[in-house]
CSV table of C-alpha atoms in Angstrom, one decimal:
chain,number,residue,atom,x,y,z
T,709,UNK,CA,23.9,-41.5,-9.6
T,710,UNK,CA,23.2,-40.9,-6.3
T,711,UNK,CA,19.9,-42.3,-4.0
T,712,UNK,CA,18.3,-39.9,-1.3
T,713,UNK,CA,17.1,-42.1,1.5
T,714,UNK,CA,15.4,-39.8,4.3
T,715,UNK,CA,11.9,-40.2,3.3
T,716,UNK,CA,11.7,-36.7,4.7
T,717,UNK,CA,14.3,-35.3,3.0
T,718,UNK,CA,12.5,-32.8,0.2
T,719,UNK,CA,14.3,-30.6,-2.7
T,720,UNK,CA,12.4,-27.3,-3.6
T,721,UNK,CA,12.3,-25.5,-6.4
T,722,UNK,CA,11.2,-21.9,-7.1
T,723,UNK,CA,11.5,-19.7,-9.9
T,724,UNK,CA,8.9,-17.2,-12.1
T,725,UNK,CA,9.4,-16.5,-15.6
T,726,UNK,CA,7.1,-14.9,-18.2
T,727,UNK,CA,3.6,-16.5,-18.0
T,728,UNK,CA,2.4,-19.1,-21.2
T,729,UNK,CA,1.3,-22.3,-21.8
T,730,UNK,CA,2.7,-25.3,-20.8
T,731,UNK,CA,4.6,-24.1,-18.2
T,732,UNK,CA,3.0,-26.8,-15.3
T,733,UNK,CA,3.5,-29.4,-18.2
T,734,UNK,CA,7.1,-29.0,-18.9
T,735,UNK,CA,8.0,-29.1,-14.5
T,736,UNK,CA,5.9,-31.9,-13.9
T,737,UNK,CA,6.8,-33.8,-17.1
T,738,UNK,CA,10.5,-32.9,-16.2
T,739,UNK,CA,10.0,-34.4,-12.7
T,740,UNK,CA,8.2,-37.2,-13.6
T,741,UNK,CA,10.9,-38.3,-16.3
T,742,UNK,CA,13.1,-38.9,-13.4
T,743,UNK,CA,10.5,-40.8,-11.2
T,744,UNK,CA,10.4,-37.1,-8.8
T,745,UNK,CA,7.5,-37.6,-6.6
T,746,UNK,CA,6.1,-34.0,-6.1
T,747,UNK,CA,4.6,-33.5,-2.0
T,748,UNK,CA,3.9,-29.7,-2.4
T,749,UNK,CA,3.3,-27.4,-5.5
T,750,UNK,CA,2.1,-23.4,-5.5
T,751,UNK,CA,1.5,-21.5,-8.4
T,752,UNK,CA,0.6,-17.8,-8.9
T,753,UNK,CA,-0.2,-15.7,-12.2
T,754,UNK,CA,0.3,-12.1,-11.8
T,755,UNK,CA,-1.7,-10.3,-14.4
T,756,UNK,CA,-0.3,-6.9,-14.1
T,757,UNK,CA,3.3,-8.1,-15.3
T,758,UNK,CA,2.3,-11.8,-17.2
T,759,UNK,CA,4.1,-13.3,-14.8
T,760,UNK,CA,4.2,-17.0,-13.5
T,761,UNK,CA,6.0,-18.2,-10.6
T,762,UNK,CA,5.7,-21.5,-9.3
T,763,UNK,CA,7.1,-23.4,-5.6
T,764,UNK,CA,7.5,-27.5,-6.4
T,765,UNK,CA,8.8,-29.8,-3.5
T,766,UNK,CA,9.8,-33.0,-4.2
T,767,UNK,CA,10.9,-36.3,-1.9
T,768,UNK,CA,14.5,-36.4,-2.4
T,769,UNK,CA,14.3,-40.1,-1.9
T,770,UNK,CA,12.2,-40.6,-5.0
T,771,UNK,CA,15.7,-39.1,-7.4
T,772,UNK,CA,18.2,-40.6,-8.4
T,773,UNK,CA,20.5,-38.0,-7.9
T,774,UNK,CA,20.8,-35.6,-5.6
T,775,UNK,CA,20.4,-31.7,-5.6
T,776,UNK,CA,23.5,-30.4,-7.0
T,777,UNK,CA,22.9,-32.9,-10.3
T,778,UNK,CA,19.3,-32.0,-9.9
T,779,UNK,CA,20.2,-28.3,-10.0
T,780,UNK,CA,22.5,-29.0,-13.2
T,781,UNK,CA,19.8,-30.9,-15.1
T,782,UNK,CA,16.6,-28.4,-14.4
T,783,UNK,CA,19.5,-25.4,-15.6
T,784,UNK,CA,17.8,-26.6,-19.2
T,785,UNK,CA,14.1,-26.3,-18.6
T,786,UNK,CA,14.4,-22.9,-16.8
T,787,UNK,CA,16.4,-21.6,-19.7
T,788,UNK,CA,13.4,-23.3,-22.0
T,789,UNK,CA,10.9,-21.3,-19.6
T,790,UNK,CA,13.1,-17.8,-19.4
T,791,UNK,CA,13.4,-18.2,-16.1
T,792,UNK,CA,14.7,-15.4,-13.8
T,793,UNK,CA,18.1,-15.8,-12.5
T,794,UNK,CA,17.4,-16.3,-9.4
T,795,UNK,CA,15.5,-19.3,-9.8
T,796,UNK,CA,17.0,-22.1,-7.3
T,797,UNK,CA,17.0,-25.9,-6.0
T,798,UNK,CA,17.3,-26.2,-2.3
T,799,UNK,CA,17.9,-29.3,-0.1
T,800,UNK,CA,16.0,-29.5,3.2
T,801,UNK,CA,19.0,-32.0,4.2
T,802,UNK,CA,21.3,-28.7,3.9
T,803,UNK,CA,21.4,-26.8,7.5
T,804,UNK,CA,20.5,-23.3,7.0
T,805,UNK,CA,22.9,-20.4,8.4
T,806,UNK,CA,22.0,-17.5,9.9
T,807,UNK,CA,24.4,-14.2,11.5
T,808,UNK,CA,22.1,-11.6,13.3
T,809,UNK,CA,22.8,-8.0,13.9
T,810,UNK,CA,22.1,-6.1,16.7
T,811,UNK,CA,22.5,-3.3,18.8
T,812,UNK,CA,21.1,-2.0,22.1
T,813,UNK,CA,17.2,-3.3,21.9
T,814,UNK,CA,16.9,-7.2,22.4
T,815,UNK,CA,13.6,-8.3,22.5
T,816,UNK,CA,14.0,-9.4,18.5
T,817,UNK,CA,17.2,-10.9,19.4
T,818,UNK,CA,15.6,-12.9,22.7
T,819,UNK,CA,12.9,-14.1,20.7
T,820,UNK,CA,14.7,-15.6,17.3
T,821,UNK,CA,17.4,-17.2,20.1
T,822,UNK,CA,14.2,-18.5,22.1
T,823,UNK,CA,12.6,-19.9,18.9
T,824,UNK,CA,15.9,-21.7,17.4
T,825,UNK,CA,16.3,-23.5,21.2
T,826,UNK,CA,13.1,-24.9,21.1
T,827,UNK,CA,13.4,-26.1,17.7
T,828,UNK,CA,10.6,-24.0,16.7
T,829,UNK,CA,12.9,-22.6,14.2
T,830,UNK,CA,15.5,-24.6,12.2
T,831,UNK,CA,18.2,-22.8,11.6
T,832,UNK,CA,21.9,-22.6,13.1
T,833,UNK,CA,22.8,-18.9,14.4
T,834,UNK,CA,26.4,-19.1,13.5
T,835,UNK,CA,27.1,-15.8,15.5
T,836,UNK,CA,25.2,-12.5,16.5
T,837,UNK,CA,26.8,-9.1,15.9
T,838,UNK,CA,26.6,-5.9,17.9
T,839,UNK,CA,27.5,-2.6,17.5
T,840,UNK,CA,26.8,-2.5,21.3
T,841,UNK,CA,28.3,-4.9,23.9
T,842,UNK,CA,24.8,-4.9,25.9
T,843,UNK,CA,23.2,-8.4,24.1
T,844,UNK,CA,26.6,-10.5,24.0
T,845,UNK,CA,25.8,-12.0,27.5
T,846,UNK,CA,22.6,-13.8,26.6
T,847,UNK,CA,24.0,-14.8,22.9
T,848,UNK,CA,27.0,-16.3,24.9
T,849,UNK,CA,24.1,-17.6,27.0
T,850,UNK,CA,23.0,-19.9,24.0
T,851,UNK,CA,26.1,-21.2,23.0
T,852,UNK,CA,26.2,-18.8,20.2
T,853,UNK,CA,29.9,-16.0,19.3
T,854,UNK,CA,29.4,-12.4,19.7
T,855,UNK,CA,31.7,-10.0,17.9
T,856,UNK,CA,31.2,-6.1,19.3
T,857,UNK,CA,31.9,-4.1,16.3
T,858,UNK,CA,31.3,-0.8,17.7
T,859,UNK,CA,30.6,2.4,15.4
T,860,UNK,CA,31.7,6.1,15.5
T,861,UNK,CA,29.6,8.9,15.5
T,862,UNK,CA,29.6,10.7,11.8
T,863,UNK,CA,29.4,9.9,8.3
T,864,UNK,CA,29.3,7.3,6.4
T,865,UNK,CA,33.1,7.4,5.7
T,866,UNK,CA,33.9,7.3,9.4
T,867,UNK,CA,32.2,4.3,9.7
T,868,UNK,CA,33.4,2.3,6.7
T,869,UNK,CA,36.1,0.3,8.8
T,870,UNK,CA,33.3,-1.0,11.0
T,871,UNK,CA,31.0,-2.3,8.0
T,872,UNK,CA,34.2,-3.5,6.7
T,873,UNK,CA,34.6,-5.9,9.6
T,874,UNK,CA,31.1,-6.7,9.5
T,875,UNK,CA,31.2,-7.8,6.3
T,876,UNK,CA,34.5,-9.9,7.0
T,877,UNK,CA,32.9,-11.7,10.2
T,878,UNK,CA,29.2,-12.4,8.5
T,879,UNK,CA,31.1,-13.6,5.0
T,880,UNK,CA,33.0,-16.0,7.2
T,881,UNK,CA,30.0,-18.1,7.7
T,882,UNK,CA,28.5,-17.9,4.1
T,883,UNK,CA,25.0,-17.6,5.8
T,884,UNK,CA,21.5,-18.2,4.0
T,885,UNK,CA,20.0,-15.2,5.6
T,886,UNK,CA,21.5,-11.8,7.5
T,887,UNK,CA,19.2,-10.8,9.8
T,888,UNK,CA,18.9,-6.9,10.9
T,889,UNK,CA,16.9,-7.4,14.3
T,890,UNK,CA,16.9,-3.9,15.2
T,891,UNK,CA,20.8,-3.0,14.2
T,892,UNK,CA,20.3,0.4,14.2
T,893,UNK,CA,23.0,1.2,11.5
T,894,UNK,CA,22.3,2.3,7.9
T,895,UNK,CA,24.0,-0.9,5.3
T,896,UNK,CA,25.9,1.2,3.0
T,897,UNK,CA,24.9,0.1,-0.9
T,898,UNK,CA,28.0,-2.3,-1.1
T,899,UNK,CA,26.9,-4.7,1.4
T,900,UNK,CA,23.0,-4.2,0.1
T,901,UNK,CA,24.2,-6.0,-3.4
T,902,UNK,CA,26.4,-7.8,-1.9
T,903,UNK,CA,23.5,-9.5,1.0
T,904,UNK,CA,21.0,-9.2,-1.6
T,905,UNK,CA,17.9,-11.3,-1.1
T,906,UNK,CA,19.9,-12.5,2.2
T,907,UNK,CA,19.5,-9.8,4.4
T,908,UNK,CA,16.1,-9.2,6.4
T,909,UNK,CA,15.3,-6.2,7.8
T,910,UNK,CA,12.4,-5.7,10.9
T,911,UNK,CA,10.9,-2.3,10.6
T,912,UNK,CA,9.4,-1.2,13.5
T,913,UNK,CA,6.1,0.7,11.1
T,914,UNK,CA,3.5,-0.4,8.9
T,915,UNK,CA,5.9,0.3,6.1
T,916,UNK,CA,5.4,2.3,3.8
T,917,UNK,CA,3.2,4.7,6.5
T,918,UNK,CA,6.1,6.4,9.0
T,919,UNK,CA,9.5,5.2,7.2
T,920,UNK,CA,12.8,6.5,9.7
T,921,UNK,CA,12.9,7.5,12.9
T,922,UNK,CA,10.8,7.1,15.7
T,923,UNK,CA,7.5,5.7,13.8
T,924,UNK,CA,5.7,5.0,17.1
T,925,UNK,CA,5.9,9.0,18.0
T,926,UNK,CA,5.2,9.7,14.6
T,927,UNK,CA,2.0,7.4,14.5
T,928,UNK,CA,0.7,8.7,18.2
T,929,UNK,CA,1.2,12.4,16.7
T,930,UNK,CA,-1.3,11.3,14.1
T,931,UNK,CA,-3.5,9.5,16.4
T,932,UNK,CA,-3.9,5.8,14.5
T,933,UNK,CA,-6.0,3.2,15.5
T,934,UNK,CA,-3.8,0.4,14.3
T,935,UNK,CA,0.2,-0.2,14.7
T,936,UNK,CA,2.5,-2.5,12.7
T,937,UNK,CA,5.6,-4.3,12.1
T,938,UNK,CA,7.2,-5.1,8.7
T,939,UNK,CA,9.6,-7.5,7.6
T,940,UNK,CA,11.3,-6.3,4.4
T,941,UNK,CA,14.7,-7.0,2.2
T,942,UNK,CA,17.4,-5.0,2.6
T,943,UNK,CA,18.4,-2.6,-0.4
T,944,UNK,CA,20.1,0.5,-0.7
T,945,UNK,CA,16.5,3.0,-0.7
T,946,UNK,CA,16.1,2.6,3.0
T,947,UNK,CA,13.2,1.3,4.2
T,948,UNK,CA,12.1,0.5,0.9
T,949,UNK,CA,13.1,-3.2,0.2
T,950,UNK,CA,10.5,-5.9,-1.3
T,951,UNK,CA,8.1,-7.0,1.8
T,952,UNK,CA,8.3,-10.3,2.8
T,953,UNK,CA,5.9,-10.1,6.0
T,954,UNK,CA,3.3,-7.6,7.9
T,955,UNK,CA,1.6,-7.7,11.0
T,956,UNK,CA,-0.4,-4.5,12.8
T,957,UNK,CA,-2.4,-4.2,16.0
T,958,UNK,CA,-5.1,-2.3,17.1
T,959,UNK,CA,-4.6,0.7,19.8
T,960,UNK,CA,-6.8,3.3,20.8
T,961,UNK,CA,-6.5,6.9,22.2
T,962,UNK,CA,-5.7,6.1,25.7
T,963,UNK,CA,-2.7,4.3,24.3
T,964,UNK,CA,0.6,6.6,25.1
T,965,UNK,CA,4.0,6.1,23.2
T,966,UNK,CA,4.9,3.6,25.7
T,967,UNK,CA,1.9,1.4,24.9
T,968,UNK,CA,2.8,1.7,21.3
T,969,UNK,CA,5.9,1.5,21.9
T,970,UNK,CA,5.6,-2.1,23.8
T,971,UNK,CA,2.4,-3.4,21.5
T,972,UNK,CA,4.6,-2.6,19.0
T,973,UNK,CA,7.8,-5.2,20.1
T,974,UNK,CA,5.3,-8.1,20.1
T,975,UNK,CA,4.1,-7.8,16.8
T,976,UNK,CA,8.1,-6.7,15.1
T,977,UNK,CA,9.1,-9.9,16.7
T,978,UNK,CA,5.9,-12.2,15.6
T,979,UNK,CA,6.8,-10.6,11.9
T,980,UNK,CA,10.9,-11.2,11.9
T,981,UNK,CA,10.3,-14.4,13.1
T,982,UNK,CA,7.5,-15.4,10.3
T,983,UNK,CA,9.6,-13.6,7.7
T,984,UNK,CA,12.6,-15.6,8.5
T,985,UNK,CA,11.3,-19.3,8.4
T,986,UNK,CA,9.7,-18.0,5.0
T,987,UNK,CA,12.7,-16.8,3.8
T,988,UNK,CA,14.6,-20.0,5.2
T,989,UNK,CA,12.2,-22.4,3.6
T,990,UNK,CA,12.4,-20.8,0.2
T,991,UNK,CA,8.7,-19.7,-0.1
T,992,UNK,CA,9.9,-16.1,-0.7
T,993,UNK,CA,10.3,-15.2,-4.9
T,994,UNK,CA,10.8,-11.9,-5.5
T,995,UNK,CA,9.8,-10.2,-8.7
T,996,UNK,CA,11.0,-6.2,-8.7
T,997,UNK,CA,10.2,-4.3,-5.5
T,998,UNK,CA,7.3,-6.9,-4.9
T,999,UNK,CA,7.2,-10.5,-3.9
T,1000,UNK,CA,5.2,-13.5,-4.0
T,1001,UNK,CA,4.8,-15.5,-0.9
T,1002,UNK,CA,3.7,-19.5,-1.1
C-alpha cells in the first residue's frame, strides 16, 4: 500500500457507459470504500444515445494506494458499469508530454511556447517538429529540440519516408497529446489510429462551414459576419474529427481577407490553447464523432 502525501495531488477518473441506475452509487460507494475523498465530480446524460459519462477527482492523499493500483481495482466497477474502453485514471503528479508540429505559420506555435513559459500551461514540450526550418530558431529559443523533417512535393507515397520519421521522433517521447498547430501536411490513416485521441488538430474555420483550403477566402467570397477557429481530433476523414473546442468572431463588410485573415490567428490560437489544457486535464470523453466536455 502506498500513501499519496501532496495534498494537491488529485487522480481523475473519466469514462461513459450506457446510462441506468445506480451508476453515481456504485463510484462513490467504490471511492468511499477506500476512504477517496472526491474534490470535483461532472455528470452528463445524453438522451439521444442513453448515454452516461461522468469526470470524478479525487485527493490522492486520501488513498491508500496510488494510481496504478487504483487503476487495477476500478478495472472491476467499469466492467460492472460497461464501460467504454477508453475509460482512464490519471495522476496530476504525472508531467504531461507534448510534441508539436509545424510548418511555416507560427503564431500557434509562439503562443502555446509563450503559455508553457509562463506556467500558464502545464505541460513539458518535449520537442516541436517542422516540415519547414523557419520556426526552429524560436523553439531553440525556449530550450525546446527541433527536428526539420522536410516533405516532397507529390503523393502520398512520396511522402511516406517523412511521416515515417515523424512518427519515429514523436513515438520517442510517448507524448499525452500531438499537437497539429498549423502543420500543413495531411496524417496518413496509419498515424490517425495510431495518435488516436492524442493528436489535436487547429482548423483555421468554423468547422464544419469551409472544410480545406483557404477558409478565410472562402468565407469573404460568401460575405459572413462571423469567423472561427476549431479545435478538433485528428482522424483519417479530414477535417472531420470529434470537436473538442470553438471560438468565432464577428467581422463585417469592410473586413478584407487580410482582416480575416489576422482576426482569424487570434481566435485559432485562443481555441488550440483552450483545447489543449482540456485535453491535458482529462476533461475531454469522447463518444462517436461527438464529445462531452466537463
Amino acid at each position: 500500500m502506498v500513501s499519496v502525501s501532496n495534498p494537491e495531488r488529485r487522480y481523475v477518473i473519466s469514462f461513459g457507459c450506457p446510462d441506468r441506475t445506480g451508476i453515481i452509487a456504485r463510484i462513490s460507494g467504490f471511492l468511499a470504500e477506500h476512504g477517496g475523498w472526491i474534490v470535483e465530480a461532472a455528470y452528463h446524460t445524453d438522451p439521444d444515445t442513453g448515454w452516461f459519462f461522468t469526470r470524478q477527482v479525487v485527493r490522492a492523499d486520501s488513498l491508500p494506494f496510488d494510481a496504478a493500483e487504483l487503476r487495477s481495482r476500478f478495472a472491476d466497477v467499469a466492467e460492472s458499469l460497461s464501460a467504454e474502453s477508453s475509460w482512464q485514471v490519471s495522476d496530476t503528479g504525472e508531467r504531461r508530454r507534448a510534441v508539436i508540429l509545424v510548418s511555416k505559420a507560427g503564431h500557434c506555435l509562439y503562443d502555446l511556447l509563450g503559455r508553457v513559459a509562463s506556467g500558464e500551461l502545464d505541460v513539458d514540450v518535449a520537442a516541436v517538429i517542422g516540415n519547414h526550418e523557419s520556426l526552429g530558431d524560436i523553439t531553440r529559443a525556449h530550450g525546446i529540440p527541433f527536428h526539420h523533417v522536410p516533405f516532397p512535393a507529390g503523393d502520398a507515397a512520396a511522402k511516406a519516408p517523412a511521416f515515417a520519421e515523424v512518427r519515429k521522433l514523436v513515438d520517442e517521447h510517448d507524448p499525452h497529446a500531438v499537437v497539429l498547430a498549423r502543420f500543413m501536411q495531411v496524417l496518413p490513416p496509419d498515424l490517425c489510429e495510431a495518435w488516436a485521441g492524442r493528436a489535436l488538430n487547429i482548423h483555421h474555420s468554423f468547422l464544419p462551414s469551409f472544410v480545406g483550403a483557404r477558409p478565410y477566402h472562402q468565407a469573404h467570397a460568401r460575405g459572413v459576419k462571423l469567423i472561427g477557429a476549431t479545435c478538433h481530433y485528428v482522424t483519417a476523414d479530414l477535417d472531420a474529427g470529434p470537436i473538442v473546442d470553438q471560438d468565432v468572431i464577428r467581422v463585417d463588410h469592410g473586413d478584407s481577407v487580410e482582416d480575416l485573415v489576422r482576426k482569424g490567428r487570434d481566435i485559432e490560437k485562443v481555441t488550440l490553447a483552450r483545447g489543449l489544457r482540456w485535453h491535458l486535464e482529462g476533461r475531454v470523453l469522447v463518444h462517436g464523432n461527438r464529445t462531452v466536455v466537463f
